[in-house]
Amino acid sequence: MNEAVFEANWSSEELIKTHKEIISEKYKGKGRAIISLDWTQAHHERGANIYAVTKAYDYVKRRESLFQTVVTAVISNRERVDGLDIVVQQPSKEKEKLAYLAQTTQQTYKEMEKVQERMLELMHFHKHKLEYKKKTEIVLEMVKELEVSKQFPNANYISY
């Protein structure tokens, strides 16, 4: 693992790419493999400042909770189970950003500098709205990447 981290120059994308290459060899000629795609909520009760932690209703505990949404891809056959990918879903801040835009609106903009500043705020909001990915979109990207790599050609997919 340490060697893979150094070869990837500490890039998580390169590390996962190298990991998939190594793992794919261990599944060739070993029977049917299944790639499982799933998402879960990783709870962080004391971590409101942890990256991508969101507050939402927890239906199991029947109260508000802090959590991250984590999307995973795992491959397995009768002999092994290996992780392929993991993505932490970026939280949507659309509600907060819309509230900010509504609160800072003005009836008129007399100075061009104020117009430009407002346009940048609106464009920033629109950019983040376009960048937000639903869990299903993250899973679809994972599948497309796996299909393009052709590293697991005989694997079937399951998602739940």
mmCIF file of C-alpha atoms in Angstrom:
data_model
loop_
_atom_site.group_PDB
_atom_site.id
_atom_site.type_symbol
_atom_site.label_atom_id
_atom_site.label_comp_id
_atom_site.label_asym_id
_atom_site.label_seq_id
_atom_site.Cartn_x
_atom_site.Cartn_y
_atom_site.Cartn_z
ATOM 1 C CA MET A 1 0.000 0.000 0.000
ATOM 2 C CA ASN A 2 2.789 2.438 0.892
ATOM 3 C CA GLU A 3 4.465 1.786 -2.452
ATOM 4 C CA ALA A 4 1.199 2.468 -4.298
ATOM 5 C CA VAL A 5 0.753 5.774 -2.433
ATOM 6 C CA PHE A 6 4.247 6.925 -3.396
ATOM 7 C CA GLU A 7 3.851 5.789 -7.017
ATOM 8 C CA ALA A 8 0.592 7.761 -7.212
ATOM 9 C CA ASN A 9 2.356 10.915 -5.945
ATOM 10 C CA TRP A 10 -0.230 11.173 -3.143
ATOM 11 C CA SER A 11 -3.054 11.664 -5.646
ATOM 12 C CA SER A 12 -6.178 9.821 -4.512
ATOM 13 C CA GLU A 13 -7.378 9.495 -8.120
ATOM 14 C CA GLU A 14 -4.076 7.929 -9.206
ATOM 15 C CA LEU A 15 -4.017 5.693 -6.125
ATOM 16 C CA ILE A 16 -7.505 4.329 -6.881
ATOM 17 C CA LYS A 17 -6.574 3.867 -10.562
ATOM 18 C CA THR A 18 -3.452 1.871 -9.591
ATOM 19 C CA HIS A 19 -5.448 -0.101 -7.027
ATOM 20 C CA LYS A 20 -8.049 -1.089 -9.666
ATOM 21 C CA GLU A 21 -5.304 -2.237 -12.041
ATOM 22 C CA ILE A 22 -3.798 -4.473 -9.346
ATOM 23 C CA ILE A 23 -7.186 -5.820 -8.223
ATOM 24 C CA SER A 24 -8.406 -6.544 -11.759
ATOM 25 C CA GLU A 25 -5.593 -9.091 -12.233
ATOM 26 C CA LYS A 26 -6.758 -11.015 -9.163
ATOM 27 C CA TYR A 27 -10.227 -11.560 -10.698
ATOM 28 C CA LYS A 28 -9.206 -12.720 -14.188
ATOM 29 C CA GLY A 29 -10.119 -16.366 -14.705
ATOM 30 C CA LYS A 30 -11.526 -16.727 -11.189
ATOM 31 C CA GLY A 31 -15.196 -17.202 -12.059
ATOM 32 C CA ARG A 32 -18.126 -14.825 -11.872
ATOM 33 C CA ALA A 33 -17.521 -11.498 -10.160
ATOM 34 C CA ILE A 34 -20.114 -9.028 -8.915
ATOM 35 C CA ILE A 35 -19.570 -5.279 -8.586
ATOM 36 C CA SER A 36 -21.791 -3.880 -5.838
ATOM 37 C CA LEU A 37 -22.618 -0.162 -5.907
ATOM 38 C CA ASP A 38 -24.119 1.329 -2.767
ATOM 39 C CA TRP A 39 -24.453 4.478 -0.726
ATOM 40 C CA THR A 40 -24.711 4.897 2.993
ATOM 41 C CA GLN A 41 -24.776 7.616 5.589
ATOM 42 C CA ALA A 42 -21.672 7.801 7.761
ATOM 43 C CA HIS A 43 -22.715 9.455 11.013
ATOM 44 C CA HIS A 44 -20.606 12.234 12.563
ATOM 45 C CA GLU A 45 -22.467 13.329 15.684
ATOM 46 C CA ARG A 46 -19.677 15.638 16.887
ATOM 47 C CA GLY A 47 -18.314 16.645 13.491
ATOM 48 C CA ALA A 48 -20.321 19.556 12.125
ATOM 49 C CA ASN A 49 -17.077 20.977 10.690
ATOM 50 C CA ILE A 50 -15.969 17.747 8.968
ATOM 51 C CA TYR A 51 -15.887 17.936 5.171
ATOM 52 C CA ALA A 52 -19.286 17.353 3.504
ATOM 53 C CA VAL A 53 -21.173 16.735 6.764
ATOM 54 C CA THR A 54 -24.851 17.594 6.449
ATOM 55 C CA LYS A 55 -27.683 17.756 8.947
ATOM 56 C CA ALA A 56 -30.762 15.724 8.035
ATOM 57 C CA TYR A 57 -33.478 13.605 9.591
ATOM 58 C CA ASP A 58 -32.389 10.134 10.709
ATOM 59 C CA TYR A 59 -35.371 7.785 10.311
ATOM 60 C CA VAL A 60 -33.771 5.087 12.491
ATOM 61 C CA LYS A 61 -33.050 7.355 15.464
ATOM 62 C CA ARG A 62 -36.086 9.558 14.710
ATOM 63 C CA ARG A 63 -34.202 12.816 15.101
ATOM 64 C CA GLU A 64 -31.895 15.215 13.263
ATOM 65 C CA SER A 65 -28.362 13.818 12.749
ATOM 66 C CA LEU A 66 -25.056 14.858 11.202
ATOM 67 C CA PHE A 67 -23.744 12.594 8.443
ATOM 68 C CA GLN A 68 -21.820 12.272 5.183
ATOM 69 C CA THR A 69 -23.257 10.407 2.215
ATOM 70 C CA VAL A 70 -20.652 7.915 1.013
ATOM 71 C CA VAL A 71 -20.959 6.089 -2.328
ATOM 72 C CA THR A 72 -18.932 2.865 -2.683
ATOM 73 C CA ALA A 73 -18.067 0.275 -5.339
ATOM 74 C CA VAL A 74 -16.933 -3.201 -4.238
ATOM 75 C CA ILE A 75 -16.095 -6.279 -6.319
ATOM 76 C CA SER A 76 -16.367 -9.850 -5.059
ATOM 77 C CA ASN A 77 -16.365 -13.469 -6.148
ATOM 78 C CA ARG A 78 -16.463 -16.718 -4.155
ATOM 79 C CA GLU A 79 -12.914 -16.158 -2.883
ATOM 80 C CA ARG A 80 -12.390 -12.416 -2.344
ATOM 81 C CA VAL A 81 -13.964 -9.027 -1.674
ATOM 82 C CA ASP A 82 -12.142 -5.832 -2.681
ATOM 83 C CA GLY A 83 -13.039 -2.162 -2.627
ATOM 84 C CA LEU A 84 -12.898 -0.398 -5.997
ATOM 85 C CA ASP A 85 -13.960 3.178 -5.315
ATOM 86 C CA ILE A 86 -15.347 5.520 -2.692
ATOM 87 C CA VAL A 87 -16.789 9.012 -3.153
ATOM 88 C CA VAL A 88 -18.089 11.391 -0.501
ATOM 89 C CA GLN A 89 -21.107 13.199 -1.936
ATOM 90 C CA GLN A 90 -20.796 16.967 -1.873
ATOM 91 C CA PRO A 91 -23.731 18.409 0.065
ATOM 92 C CA SER A 92 -26.145 20.678 -1.736
ATOM 93 C CA LYS A 93 -26.053 24.207 -0.328
ATOM 94 C CA GLU A 94 -28.710 25.456 -2.739
ATOM 95 C CA LYS A 95 -31.194 26.470 -0.024
ATOM 96 C CA GLU A 96 -28.612 28.532 1.882
ATOM 97 C CA LYS A 97 -27.279 30.163 -1.283
ATOM 98 C CA LEU A 98 -30.759 31.045 -2.513
ATOM 99 C CA ALA A 99 -31.536 32.591 0.902
ATOM 100 C CA TYR A 100 -28.354 34.670 0.644
ATOM 101 C CA LEU A 101 -29.208 35.825 -2.883
ATOM 102 C CA ALA A 102 -32.744 36.742 -1.824
ATOM 103 C CA GLN A 103 -31.488 38.642 1.225
ATOM 104 C CA THR A 104 -28.868 40.632 -0.689
ATOM 105 C CA THR A 105 -31.003 41.651 -3.653
ATOM 106 C CA GLN A 106 -31.519 45.350 -4.361
ATOM 107 C CA GLN A 107 -34.272 47.173 -6.204
ATOM 108 C CA THR A 108 -31.816 48.974 -8.485
ATOM 109 C CA TYR A 109 -28.129 48.833 -9.217
ATOM 110 C CA LYS A 110 -26.867 52.318 -10.090
ATOM 111 C CA GLU A 111 -23.161 51.553 -10.192
ATOM 112 C CA MET A 112 -21.701 49.132 -12.721
ATOM 113 C CA GLU A 113 -19.356 47.674 -10.074
ATOM 114 C CA LYS A 114 -22.376 46.574 -8.000
ATOM 115 C CA VAL A 115 -23.961 44.988 -11.089
ATOM 116 C CA GLN A 116 -20.779 43.030 -11.807
ATOM 117 C CA GLU A 117 -20.538 41.886 -8.187
ATOM 118 C CA ARG A 118 -24.149 40.700 -8.239
ATOM 119 C CA MET A 119 -23.651 38.866 -11.547
ATOM 120 C CA LEU A 120 -20.639 37.041 -10.086
ATOM 121 C CA GLU A 121 -22.738 35.974 -7.087
ATOM 122 C CA LEU A 122 -25.481 34.654 -9.386
ATOM 123 C CA MET A 123 -22.992 32.861 -11.626
ATOM 124 C CA HIS A 124 -21.289 31.299 -8.586
ATOM 125 C CA PHE A 125 -24.667 29.985 -7.394
ATOM 126 C CA HIS A 126 -25.450 28.555 -10.848
ATOM 127 C CA LYS A 127 -21.984 26.933 -11.103
ATOM 128 C CA HIS A 128 -22.458 25.107 -7.785
ATOM 129 C CA LYS A 129 -25.957 24.031 -8.776
ATOM 130 C CA LEU A 130 -24.562 22.442 -11.957
ATOM 131 C CA GLU A 131 -21.687 20.770 -10.052
ATOM 132 C CA TYR A 132 -23.937 19.088 -7.471
ATOM 133 C CA LYS A 133 -24.259 15.353 -8.134
ATOM 134 C CA LYS A 134 -27.009 13.073 -6.933
ATOM 135 C CA LYS A 135 -26.020 9.668 -5.530
ATOM 136 C CA THR A 136 -27.314 7.952 -8.663
ATOM 137 C CA GLU A 137 -25.186 10.243 -10.835
ATOM 138 C CA ILE A 138 -22.087 9.349 -8.788
ATOM 139 C CA VAL A 139 -22.874 5.626 -9.199
ATOM 140 C CA LEU A 140 -23.386 6.071 -12.953
ATOM 141 C CA GLU A 141 -19.985 7.797 -13.225
ATOM 142 C CA MET A 142 -18.364 4.903 -11.340
ATOM 143 C CA VAL A 143 -19.934 2.354 -13.706
ATOM 144 C CA LYS A 144 -18.928 4.321 -16.809
ATOM 145 C CA GLU A 145 -15.344 4.576 -15.550
ATOM 146 C CA LEU A 146 -15.234 0.829 -14.835
ATOM 147 C CA GLU A 147 -16.677 0.034 -18.270
ATOM 148 C CA VAL A 148 -14.197 2.289 -20.086
ATOM 149 C CA SER A 149 -11.242 0.752 -18.201
ATOM 150 C CA LYS A 150 -12.299 -2.769 -19.313
ATOM 151 C CA GLN A 151 -10.565 -4.126 -16.201
ATOM 152 C CA PHE A 152 -13.565 -6.192 -15.061
ATOM 153 C CA PRO A 153 -15.185 -7.298 -18.351
ATOM 154 C CA ASN A 154 -17.027 -10.309 -16.925
ATOM 155 C CA ALA A 155 -18.369 -8.685 -13.772
ATOM 156 C CA ASN A 156 -22.070 -8.162 -13.237
ATOM 157 C CA TYR A 157 -23.416 -5.106 -11.400
ATOM 158 C CA ILE A 158 -25.779 -4.829 -8.474
ATOM 159 C CA SER A 159 -26.958 -1.666 -6.759
ATOM 160 C CA TYR A 160 -29.280 -1.292 -3.806
#
